[in-house]
Coordinates of N, CA and C in Angstrom, one line a residue:
M1 N -65.1 117.0 -25.3 CA -64.4 115.5 -26.1 C -64.4 114.3 -25.1
E2 N -64.4 113.4 -25.4 CA -64.0 112.4 -24.5 C -62.7 112.7 -24.5
E3 N -62.6 112.2 -23.4 CA -60.9 111.6 -22.6 C -60.4 110.5 -22.8
F4 N -59.4 110.1 -22.6 CA -59.4 108.7 -23.0 C -57.8 108.8 -21.9
S5 N -57.7 107.6 -21.0 CA -56.6 107.0 -20.2 C -55.2 107.3 -20.5
V6 N -54.4 107.2 -19.7 CA -53.3 107.0 -19.9 C -52.7 105.9 -21.2
R7 N -53.6 104.8 -20.3 CA -53.2 103.5 -20.5 C -53.7 103.5 -22.2
H8 N -54.7 103.8 -22.7 CA -55.4 103.5 -23.8 C -54.3 104.2 -24.8
R9 N -54.2 105.6 -24.3 CA -53.3 106.0 -25.0 C -51.9 105.9 -25.3
R10 N -51.4 105.2 -24.5 CA -50.0 104.7 -25.1 C -50.3 103.2 -25.6
F11 N -51.1 102.4 -25.2 CA -51.6 101.5 -26.5 C -51.4 102.3 -28.0
V12 N -52.3 102.8 -28.1 CA -52.4 103.6 -29.6 C -51.4 104.3 -29.8
A13 N -50.3 105.1 -29.1 CA -49.2 105.6 -29.1 C -48.3 104.8 -29.9
N14 N -48.2 103.4 -29.4 CA -47.2 102.1 -29.8 C -47.8 101.4 -30.6
Y15 N -48.5 102.2 -31.7 CA -48.8 101.3 -32.6 C -49.0 102.5 -33.8
F16 N -48.7 103.6 -33.5 CA -48.9 104.5 -34.5 C -47.5 104.8 -35.5
A17 N -46.4 104.6 -34.8 CA -45.7 104.5 -36.4 C -45.7 103.4 -37.2
G18 N -46.1 101.9 -36.6 CA -46.6 101.1 -37.6 C -48.0 101.7 -38.8
K19 N -48.4 102.1 -37.8 CA -49.4 102.9 -38.9 C -49.2 103.4 -39.8
V20 N -48.2 104.3 -39.5 CA -47.5 105.0 -40.6 C -46.9 104.6 -41.4
K21 N -46.3 103.3 -41.4 CA -45.6 102.9 -42.1 C -46.4 101.6 -43.3
E22 N -47.7 101.2 -42.7 CA -48.8 100.9 -43.6 C -49.2 101.9 -44.7
L23 N -49.4 102.8 -44.2 CA -49.8 103.9 -45.5 C -48.8 104.0 -46.3
R24 N -47.3 104.2 -45.9 CA -46.4 104.8 -47.1 C -46.4 103.2 -47.8
F25 N -46.7 102.0 -46.9 CA -46.6 100.5 -48.1 C -47.9 100.6 -49.1
Q26 N -49.0 100.9 -48.7 CA -49.7 101.3 -49.5 C -50.0 102.5 -50.7
L27 N -49.1 103.6 -50.2 CA -49.0 104.2 -50.6 C -48.0 103.9 -52.0
A28 N -46.9 103.1 -51.6 CA -45.8 102.8 -52.9 C -46.2 101.7 -53.7
I29 N -47.2 101.2 -53.2 CA -48.2 100.0 -54.4 C -49.2 101.0 -55.5
V30 N -49.5 101.9 -54.8 CA -50.1 102.8 -55.7 C -48.9 103.4 -56.7
V31 N -48.0 104.1 -56.2 CA -47.6 104.4 -57.1 C -46.5 103.6 -58.4
A32 N -46.2 102.5 -57.1 CA -45.6 101.6 -58.7 C -46.2 101.0 -59.5
G33 N -47.6 100.8 -58.9 CA -48.4 100.5 -60.3 C -48.9 101.6 -61.3
C34 N -48.6 102.7 -60.9 CA -49.5 103.5 -61.9 C -47.9 104.0 -62.9
D35 N -46.9 103.7 -62.4 CA -45.6 104.1 -62.8 C -45.3 102.9 -63.8
Q36 N -45.7 101.9 -63.3 CA -45.6 100.5 -64.2 C -46.6 100.7 -65.6
S37 N -48.2 100.9 -64.9 CA -48.9 101.3 -66.0 C -48.5 102.2 -67.1
L38 N -47.8 103.5 -67.0 CA -47.5 104.1 -67.8 C -45.9 103.9 -68.5
H39 N -45.1 103.2 -67.6 CA -44.3 102.7 -68.8 C -44.4 101.5 -69.8
T40 N -45.8 100.7 -69.4 CA -45.9 100.0 -70.4 C -47.1 100.1 -71.2
F41 N -47.6 101.4 -71.1 CA -48.2 102.1 -72.1 C -47.5 102.6 -73.2
K42 N -46.3 103.2 -72.8 CA -45.2 104.1 -73.9 C -44.5 103.1 -74.1
S43 N -44.2 101.9 -73.6 CA -43.6 100.9 -74.6 C -44.6 100.0 -75.6
G44 N -45.9 100.3 -75.4 CA -46.7 99.9 -76.3 C -47.1 98.6 -76.1
G45 N -47.3 98.5 -75.2 CA -47.8 97.1 -74.3 C -49.4 97.3 -73.8
E46 N -49.6 96.0 -72.9 CA -50.9 95.8 -72.6 C -51.1 96.4 -71.0
V47 N -51.6 96.8 -70.6 CA -51.3 97.0 -68.9 C -52.2 96.1 -68.2
S48 N -51.7 94.8 -67.2 CA -52.3 93.8 -66.7 C -53.4 94.3 -66.0
R49 N -54.3 93.3 -65.9 CA -55.3 93.1 -64.9 C -54.9 93.1 -64.0
E50 N -53.5 92.2 -63.1 CA -53.4 92.5 -62.0 C -52.6 94.0 -61.6
N51 N -52.1 94.7 -62.6 CA -51.6 96.1 -62.2 C -52.9 96.8 -61.9
D52 N -53.9 96.9 -62.9 CA -55.2 97.3 -62.4 C -55.7 97.1 -60.9
R53 N -55.6 96.1 -60.4 CA -55.8 95.4 -59.1 C -55.0 95.9 -58.0
S54 N -54.0 95.9 -58.0 CA -53.1 96.5 -57.1 C -53.0 98.2 -57.0
V55 N -53.5 98.8 -57.8 CA -53.5 100.2 -58.0 C -55.0 100.2 -57.0
L56 N -56.1 99.4 -57.8 CA -57.3 99.5 -57.1 C -57.7 99.3 -55.6
Y57 N -56.4 98.3 -55.2 CA -57.0 97.8 -54.1 C -56.3 98.7 -53.2
S58 N -54.8 99.0 -53.5 CA -53.8 99.7 -52.1 C -54.5 100.9 -52.3
F59 N -55.3 101.3 -53.0 CA -55.6 102.7 -52.9 C -56.7 103.1 -51.7
S60 N -57.8 102.1 -52.1 CA -58.8 101.5 -50.9 C -58.3 101.4 -50.1
A61 N -57.3 100.6 -49.4 CA -56.2 100.4 -48.4 C -55.8 101.6 -47.9
F62 N -55.2 102.3 -48.6 CA -54.3 103.8 -48.3 C -55.5 104.8 -47.7
T63 N -56.8 104.7 -48.3 CA -57.9 105.8 -47.8 C -57.9 105.2 -46.1
N64 N -58.0 104.5 -45.8 CA -58.5 103.8 -44.5 C -57.7 103.9 -43.9
V65 N -56.5 103.8 -43.9 CA -55.4 104.2 -43.2 C -55.4 105.7 -42.7
I66 N -55.6 106.2 -43.6 CA -56.2 108.1 -43.1 C -57.2 107.9 -42.2
Q67 N -58.0 106.8 -42.1 CA -59.0 107.0 -40.9 C -58.5 106.2 -39.9
T68 N -57.7 106.0 -40.2 CA -57.3 105.3 -38.7 C -56.4 106.1 -38.0
L69 N -55.6 106.7 -38.6 CA -54.5 107.5 -38.6 C -55.1 109.0 -37.6
K70 N -56.4 109.3 -38.3 CA -56.7 110.6 -37.7 C -57.5 110.1 -36.5
D71 N -58.1 109.0 -36.0 CA -58.6 108.5 -35.7 C -57.5 108.6 -34.2
A72 N -55.8 107.8 -34.8 CA -55.4 107.3 -33.2 C -55.0 108.9 -32.7
V73 N -54.6 109.7 -33.7 CA -53.9 111.1 -33.3 C -54.5 111.7 -32.4
K74 N -56.5 111.8 -32.2 CA -56.9 112.1 -30.9 C -56.8 111.3 -29.9
T75 N -56.7 110.0 -30.0 CA -56.4 109.2 -28.6 C -55.2 109.7 -27.9
V76 N -54.3 110.0 -28.9 CA -52.9 109.8 -28.6 C -52.8 111.6 -27.9
T77 N -53.2 112.6 -28.4 CA -53.1 114.0 -28.1 C -54.0 114.2 -27.2
N78 N -55.2 113.5 -27.3 CA -56.6 113.9 -26.3 C -56.7 115.1 -27.0
E79 N -57.2 115.3 -28.0 CA -56.8 116.5 -28.9 C -57.7 115.9 -30.3
Q80 N -58.6 116.7 -30.5 CA -59.7 116.1 -31.8 C -58.8 116.7 -33.3
L81 N -58.7 115.8 -34.3 CA -58.3 116.8 -35.3 C -59.4 116.3 -36.5
D82 N -60.0 117.7 -36.5 CA -61.3 118.0 -37.0 C -61.0 117.4 -38.8
W83 N -61.9 116.9 -39.5 CA -61.4 116.5 -41.2 C -61.6 118.6 -41.8
S84 N -62.4 119.4 -41.1 CA -61.9 120.5 -41.3 C -60.7 121.2 -41.6
K85 N -59.8 120.4 -40.9 CA -58.4 120.8 -41.5 C -57.9 119.8 -42.3
I86 N -58.2 118.5 -42.4 CA -57.6 117.5 -43.5 C -58.3 118.2 -44.7
E87 N -59.3 118.7 -44.9 CA -60.0 119.3 -46.0 C -59.5 120.7 -46.6
L88 N -58.6 120.8 -45.6 CA -57.5 122.2 -46.2 C -56.3 121.8 -46.9
L89 N -56.2 120.6 -47.0 CA -55.1 120.0 -47.6 C -55.7 119.8 -49.4
R90 N -54.4 119.3 -50.2 CA -54.6 119.0 -50.7 C -55.4 118.1 -51.9
H91 N -56.6 117.8 -52.2 CA -57.4 116.8 -52.2 C -57.6 116.2 -50.8
G92 N -57.7 117.4 -49.8 CA -58.2 116.8 -48.6 C -59.9 116.6 -48.4
S93 N -60.3 117.1 -49.1 CA -62.0 117.0 -49.2 C -62.2 115.7 -49.9
F94 N -61.4 115.7 -51.2 CA -61.7 114.3 -52.2 C -61.8 113.2 -51.4
M95 N -60.8 113.0 -50.4 CA -59.8 111.7 -49.8 C -60.6 111.5 -48.7
R96 N -61.4 112.6 -47.7 CA -62.3 112.2 -47.0 C -63.5 111.6 -47.9
N97 N -64.1 112.3 -48.8 CA -65.7 111.4 -49.4 C -65.3 109.8 -49.9
V98 N -64.1 110.1 -50.2 CA -64.2 108.5 -51.1 C -64.1 107.8 -50.3
R99 N -63.1 107.6 -48.9 CA -62.8 107.1 -48.6 C -64.0 106.4 -47.3
N100 N -65.0 107.6 -47.4 CA -66.7 106.9 -46.9 C -67.2 106.3 -48.2
A101 N -67.0 106.6 -49.3 CA -67.4 105.6 -50.5 C -67.1 104.5 -50.9
A102 N -65.5 104.4 -50.5 CA -65.1 103.0 -50.8 C -65.4 102.0 -49.4
T103 N -65.4 102.4 -48.4 CA -65.7 101.7 -47.3 C -66.9 101.1 -47.1
H104 N -68.1 102.2 -46.7 CA -69.5 102.0 -46.6 C -70.0 101.7 -47.5
D105 N -69.6 102.0 -48.7 CA -70.3 101.6 -50.5 C -70.0 100.4 -51.4
G106 N -69.0 100.2 -50.8 CA -67.7 99.3 -52.1 C -67.3 99.7 -53.3
N107 N -67.3 101.2 -53.1 CA -67.5 102.2 -54.5 C -65.8 102.2 -55.1
P108 N -65.2 101.3 -56.2 CA -64.0 101.5 -56.4 C -63.1 103.1 -56.4
V109 N -64.1 104.0 -56.7 CA -63.1 105.3 -57.0 C -62.4 105.1 -58.1
I110 N -61.6 104.1 -58.6 CA -60.7 104.4 -59.4 C -61.6 103.4 -60.3
S111 N -61.8 104.3 -62.0 CA -62.4 103.2 -62.9 C -62.2 104.4 -64.4
G112 N -61.2 104.9 -64.4 CA -60.7 105.6 -65.4 C -59.6 105.2 -65.7
W113 N -59.2 105.1 -67.1 CA -57.8 105.0 -67.0 C -57.3 105.5 -69.0
A114 N -56.5 106.4 -69.4 CA -56.0 107.2 -70.3 C -54.6 107.2 -70.5
D115 N -54.2 107.3 -71.6 CA -53.1 107.4 -71.9 C -51.7 107.0 -70.9
G116 N -51.9 105.9 -70.2 CA -51.3 105.2 -69.3 C -51.9 105.4 -67.7
L117 N -52.3 106.9 -67.7 CA -52.5 107.1 -66.2 C -54.3 106.8 -65.6
Y118 N -54.2 106.3 -64.5 CA -55.3 106.0 -63.9 C -56.1 107.4 -62.9
F119 N -57.6 107.3 -63.3 CA -58.3 108.6 -63.5 C -59.5 108.0 -62.7
V120 N -59.8 109.1 -61.6 CA -61.6 109.2 -61.3 C -62.4 109.7 -62.3
P121 N -62.9 108.9 -63.4 CA -63.5 109.6 -64.6 C -64.1 110.5 -64.5
A122 N -65.4 110.3 -63.5 CA -66.3 111.7 -63.3 C -67.3 111.6 -61.9
K123 N -68.0 112.4 -61.7 CA -68.1 112.8 -60.2 C -68.7 111.4 -59.6
I124 N -68.6 111.2 -58.3 CA -68.9 109.9 -57.8 C -70.5 110.8 -56.9
I125 N -71.3 109.6 -56.9 CA -72.6 109.8 -55.9 C -73.0 109.1 -54.9
R126 N -73.3 109.3 -54.0 CA -73.1 108.1 -52.9 C -74.5 108.5 -52.1
I127 N -75.0 108.2 -51.0 CA -76.1 108.5 -50.1 C -75.4 108.5 -48.9
D128 N -75.7 108.8 -47.9 CA -74.6 109.0 -46.7 C -75.3 108.2 -45.4
G129 N -75.4 108.1 -44.4 CA -76.2 107.3 -43.7 C -77.3 108.2 -43.1
F130 N -77.4 109.5 -43.4 CA -78.4 110.0 -42.9 C -79.2 110.4 -44.2
G131 N -79.3 109.2 -45.1 CA -80.2 109.0 -46.4 C -80.0 110.7 -47.3
K132 N -78.7 111.4 -47.2 CA -78.3 112.7 -48.1 C -77.5 112.1 -49.0
T133 N -77.9 112.9 -50.3 CA -76.9 112.9 -51.2 C -75.7 113.3 -51.4
I134 N -74.7 112.7 -51.4 CA -73.2 113.3 -51.3 C -72.8 113.3 -53.2
E135 N -72.6 114.4 -53.6 CA -71.8 114.2 -54.6 C -70.1 115.1 -54.5
I136 N -69.4 113.8 -55.4 CA -67.9 113.7 -55.0 C -67.3 114.4 -56.4
A137 N -67.0 115.5 -56.3 CA -66.3 116.2 -57.6 C -65.1 115.3 -58.1
A138 N -65.2 114.9 -59.2 CA -63.6 114.2 -59.8 C -62.4 115.4 -60.0
P139 N -61.8 114.9 -59.4 CA -60.0 115.7 -59.5 C -60.1 115.4 -60.8
T140 N -59.0 116.5 -61.2 CA -58.4 116.7 -62.9 C -57.3 115.8 -62.7
D141 N -56.7 115.6 -61.5 CA -55.3 114.7 -61.6 C -55.1 113.7 -61.6
D142 N -54.2 112.8 -61.9 CA -54.6 111.4 -62.2 C -54.0 111.0 -60.3
V143 N -54.2 109.8 -60.7 CA -54.1 108.8 -58.7 C -53.3 108.7 -58.3
R144 N -52.4 108.8 -58.8 CA -50.9 108.9 -58.5 C -50.4 110.2 -57.7
V145 N -50.7 111.3 -58.8 CA -50.6 113.0 -58.1 C -51.6 113.1 -56.6
I146 N -52.8 112.7 -56.9 CA -53.8 112.8 -55.8 C -53.1 112.0 -54.4
C147 N -52.6 110.9 -54.6 CA -51.8 110.6 -53.7 C -50.8 110.9 -52.8
L148 N -49.9 111.3 -53.9 CA -48.6 111.9 -53.1 C -48.4 113.2 -52.8
D149 N -49.4 113.4 -53.4 CA -49.9 115.4 -52.9 C -50.6 115.0 -51.7
F150 N -51.5 114.3 -51.6 CA -52.5 114.1 -50.2 C -51.4 113.5 -48.9
A151 N -50.8 112.9 -49.4 CA -49.7 111.6 -48.4 C -49.0 112.6 -47.5
K152 N -48.5 113.4 -48.5 CA -47.5 114.5 -48.3 C -47.6 115.7 -47.2
D153 N -49.4 116.2 -47.7 CA -49.6 117.2 -46.7 C -50.4 116.4 -45.5
F154 N -50.8 115.7 -45.4 CA -51.3 114.7 -44.2 C -50.3 114.2 -43.4
C155 N -49.2 114.1 -43.8 CA -47.9 113.1 -42.8 C -47.9 114.8 -42.2
H156 N -47.6 116.2 -42.9 CA -47.0 117.1 -42.5 C -48.2 117.5 -41.1
L157 N -49.4 117.2 -41.8 CA -50.2 117.9 -40.5 C -50.2 117.2 -39.5
L158 N -50.2 115.9 -39.4 CA -49.4 114.5 -38.0 C -48.6 114.8 -37.4
R159 N -47.6 115.7 -38.2 CA -46.5 115.4 -37.3 C -46.9 116.8 -36.5
E160 N -47.1 118.1 -37.5 CA -47.1 119.1 -36.5 C -47.9 118.7 -35.5
T161 N -49.2 118.2 -35.8 CA -50.1 117.8 -34.0 C -49.7 117.3 -33.1
L162 N -48.4 116.1 -33.5 CA -48.0 115.2 -32.7 C -47.0 116.2 -31.8
V163 N -46.2 116.8 -32.3 CA -45.0 117.9 -32.1 C -45.5 119.1 -31.3
A164 N -47.1 119.5 -31.6 CA -47.7 121.0 -30.5 C -48.2 120.1 -29.5
A165 N -48.2 118.2 -29.3 CA -49.4 118.4 -28.4 C -48.6 118.6 -27.0
D166 N -49.1 118.9 -25.9 CA -48.3 118.9 -24.3 C -48.8 118.2 -23.7
S167 N -49.7 117.1 -24.3 CA -49.8 115.6 -23.4 C -49.3 114.7 -23.8
V168 N -48.2 114.3 -24.4 CA -47.6 113.4 -24.8 C -46.0 112.6 -24.1
E169 N -45.6 113.8 -23.1 CA -44.2 113.5 -22.5 C -44.1 111.8 -21.6
H170 N -45.1 111.9 -21.1 CA -45.5 110.7 -20.1 C -46.0 109.2 -21.3
L171 N -46.1 109.4 -22.3 CA -46.4 108.4 -23.1 C -44.7 107.4 -23.1
K172 N -43.6 108.1 -23.1 CA -43.1 107.3 -23.2 C -42.3 106.1 -21.6
G173 N -41.6 105.4 -22.3 CA -41.1 103.6 -21.6 C -41.3 102.7 -22.3
S174 N -41.7 101.6 -21.4 CA -41.8 100.5 -21.9 C -43.0 100.4 -22.4
M175 N -43.3 99.6 -23.8 CA -44.1 99.4 -24.3 C -45.3 98.4 -23.4
F176 N -45.1 97.9 -22.6 CA -45.9 96.8 -22.1 C -45.6 96.5 -20.4
S177 N -46.0 96.7 -19.4 CA -46.6 96.4 -18.4 C -46.1 95.2 -18.0
I178 N -45.2 95.0 -16.3 CA -44.8 94.0 -16.3 C -46.3 93.1 -16.2
E179 N -47.2 93.4 -15.6 CA -48.7 92.8 -15.9 C -48.9 92.3 -16.9
E180 N -49.1 93.2 -17.9 CA -49.2 92.7 -19.7 C -48.8 91.6 -20.2
V181 N -47.0 91.2 -19.8 CA -46.2 90.7 -20.5 C -46.2 89.6 -19.3
E182 N -46.6 89.4 -18.2 CA -47.3 88.4 -17.6 C -48.4 87.4 -17.7
D183 N -49.7 88.4 -18.0 CA -50.7 87.8 -19.1 C -50.6 87.4 -19.8
A184 N -49.8 87.7 -20.9 CA -49.3 87.1 -22.3 C -48.8 86.1 -22.2
F185 N -47.9 85.6 -21.1 CA -47.3 84.8 -20.7 C -48.3 83.2 -20.3
A186 N -48.8 83.8 -19.3 CA -49.8 82.9 -18.7 C -51.2 82.3 -20.0
N187 N -51.6 83.0 -20.6 CA -52.5 83.1 -21.4 C -52.0 82.5 -23.0
S188 N -50.7 82.1 -23.2 CA -50.4 82.2 -24.5 C -50.5 80.6 -24.7
A189 N -51.1 80.1 -26.2 CA -51.2 78.9 -26.3 C -49.9 78.5 -26.9
I190 N -48.8 79.4 -27.3 CA -47.6 78.8 -28.2 C -46.7 78.8 -27.4
I191 N -46.6 79.6 -26.2 CA -45.4 79.9 -24.9 C -45.2 78.1 -24.3
P192 N -44.4 77.9 -24.2 CA -44.4 75.9 -23.8 C -43.9 76.7 -22.1
P193 N -44.1 75.2 -21.5 CA -44.4 75.6 -19.8 C -42.9 75.7 -19.4
F194 N -42.2 75.5 -20.1 CA -40.8 76.0 -19.6 C -40.4 77.0 -19.9
A195 N -40.8 77.9 -20.9 CA -40.6 79.6 -21.2 C -41.7 80.5 -20.0
Q196 N -42.4 79.4 -19.4 CA -43.3 80.3 -19.0 C -42.6 80.2 -17.3
A197 N -42.4 79.3 -17.2 CA -41.4 78.8 -15.5 C -40.4 79.7 -15.6
L198 N -39.5 80.0 -16.7 CA -38.2 80.8 -16.7 C -38.4 82.1 -16.4
F199 N -39.9 82.4 -16.9 CA -40.6 83.7 -16.5 C -40.8 84.2 -15.6
A200 N -41.2 83.3 -15.0 CA -41.9 83.3 -13.2 C -40.7 83.5 -12.5
Q201 N -39.5 82.7 -12.8 CA -38.3 82.8 -12.0 C -37.4 83.7 -12.0
D202 N -37.6 84.4 -13.4 CA -37.0 85.6 -13.2 C -37.8 87.2 -13.1
R203 N -39.3 87.4 -13.1 CA -40.1 88.1 -13.4 C -39.7 89.2 -12.7
E204 N -38.7 89.6 -11.7 CA -38.4 90.8 -10.9 C -37.2 91.3 -12.0
K205 N -36.3 90.6 -12.5 CA -35.5 91.0 -13.4 C -35.8 91.8 -14.7
I206 N -37.3 90.9 -15.0 CA -37.7 91.3 -16.3 C -38.7 92.7 -15.9
E207 N -38.9 92.9 -14.6 CA -39.7 94.3 -14.5 C -38.9 95.3 -14.4
A208 N -37.8 95.5 -13.8 CA -36.7 96.3 -13.6 C -36.0 96.2 -15.1
A209 N -36.3 95.6 -15.8 CA -35.7 95.9 -17.2 C -36.3 96.6 -18.1
L210 N -37.6 96.0 -18.1 CA -38.9 97.1 -18.7 C -38.9 98.4 -18.0
Q211 N -38.9 98.4 -16.8 CA -38.3 99.9 -16.2 C -37.6 101.1 -16.4
E212 N -36.4 100.6 -17.1 CA -35.5 101.0 -17.8 C -35.4 101.4 -19.4
V213 N -36.6 100.9 -20.2 CA -36.7 100.9 -21.5 C -37.0 102.2 -21.7
K214 N -36.4 103.2 -22.4 CA -36.5 104.3 -22.8 C -37.3 104.6 -24.2
H215 N -38.1 103.9 -25.0 CA -39.0 103.9 -25.9 C -40.2 105.3 -25.5
D216 N -40.0 105.4 -27.4 CA -40.5 107.1 -27.2 C -41.5 106.9 -28.1
P217 N -43.0 106.4 -28.6 CA -43.5 106.0 -29.9 C -43.5 107.5 -30.7
I218 N -44.1 108.0 -29.8 CA -44.3 109.5 -30.3 C -43.0 110.3 -31.6
A219 N -42.1 109.8 -30.5 CA -40.7 110.3 -31.5 C -40.8 109.3 -32.3
D220 N -40.9 107.6 -32.5 CA -41.0 107.2 -33.6 C -42.0 107.3 -34.7
A221 N -43.1 108.1 -34.2 CA -44.0 108.3 -35.2 C -44.1 109.7 -36.4
V222 N -43.1 110.3 -35.7 CA -42.5 111.6 -35.9 C -41.9 111.2 -37.2
R223 N -41.3 110.4 -36.7 CA -39.6 109.7 -37.8 C -40.2 109.2 -38.8
E224 N -41.5 108.0 -38.6 CA -41.7 107.6 -39.6 C -42.5 108.7 -40.5
L225 N -43.4 109.5 -40.2 CA -43.9 110.6 -40.8 C -43.5 111.4 -41.7
G226 N -41.9 111.8 -41.1 CA -40.7 112.3 -42.0 C -40.3 111.3 -42.8
E227 N -40.6 110.4 -43.2 CA -39.7 108.9 -43.8 C -40.9 108.9 -45.2
V228 N -42.3 109.1 -44.6 CA -43.3 109.2 -45.4 C -43.0 110.6 -46.6
I229 N -43.1 111.6 -46.1 CA -42.5 112.9 -46.6 C -41.5 112.8 -47.7
Q230 N -40.7 112.4 -47.2 CA -39.2 112.1 -48.1 C -39.7 111.3 -49.1
Y231 N -40.1 110.1 -48.8 CA -40.7 109.3 -49.9 C -41.3 110.0 -51.1
C232 N -42.5 110.9 -50.5 CA -43.3 111.6 -51.4 C -42.4 112.9 -52.3
D233 N -41.5 113.4 -51.7 CA -40.4 113.9 -52.4 C -39.7 113.1 -53.5
S234 N -39.4 112.2 -53.1 CA -38.3 111.0 -54.0 C -38.9 110.8 -55.2
V235 N -40.5 111.0 -55.1 CA -40.6 109.9 -56.8 C -41.5 111.3 -56.9
T236 N -41.5 112.8 -56.8 CA -42.5 113.3 -57.3 C -41.7 114.7 -58.1
G237 N -39.9 114.9 -57.6 CA -38.7 115.6 -57.4 C -39.2 116.5 -56.5
G238 N -39.3 116.5 -55.3 CA -39.7 117.6 -54.3 C -40.4 118.7 -54.3

């Protein structure tokens, strides 16, 4: 398997918690749209096209963050997270395949609606990059259930993978080296000359402060994954 440099791994580790927040953000939009649809249906109203779009588009974004996090955990831990493990999760195989359908084909995936609930109405047929025909069976659960079940299981898997990794301890510390900060100041078009001069004047103090930073990106990621799990429990009753 490809080995990643510590610098590369630290870069990706620093972004990990933010991508987990993005997963929750998109998931929450899907859930809110599904809840609004059901509420409107029960009230005898008509579900808006805007609500349909919020569910459709956020579901697509949600599936793409799944791929990002899968790739990121490989970089951070230097260990492959195989799709075979993800496929064992609730709706894992479905989420893998519809991510490909949504990203590579532009398939909307969600095109069924009944009694206030959004569904994948029938199997999806796509052709992969090798010309092979792939059939994706339609789940019987509605989109809200699919996303929440999968997100909870996926975040458990990611958290367990990060906690079990042996090679993440040395990723702690400042998010940036003094050289990276210096380069940003020197090449940024929005930092005024007086600020650049102040940085040059205080460079040694800034470098010392950076060395004292106790930032732990893995702990941050583990915490955010726990937040997603708690969110899933809160909207499903645990």
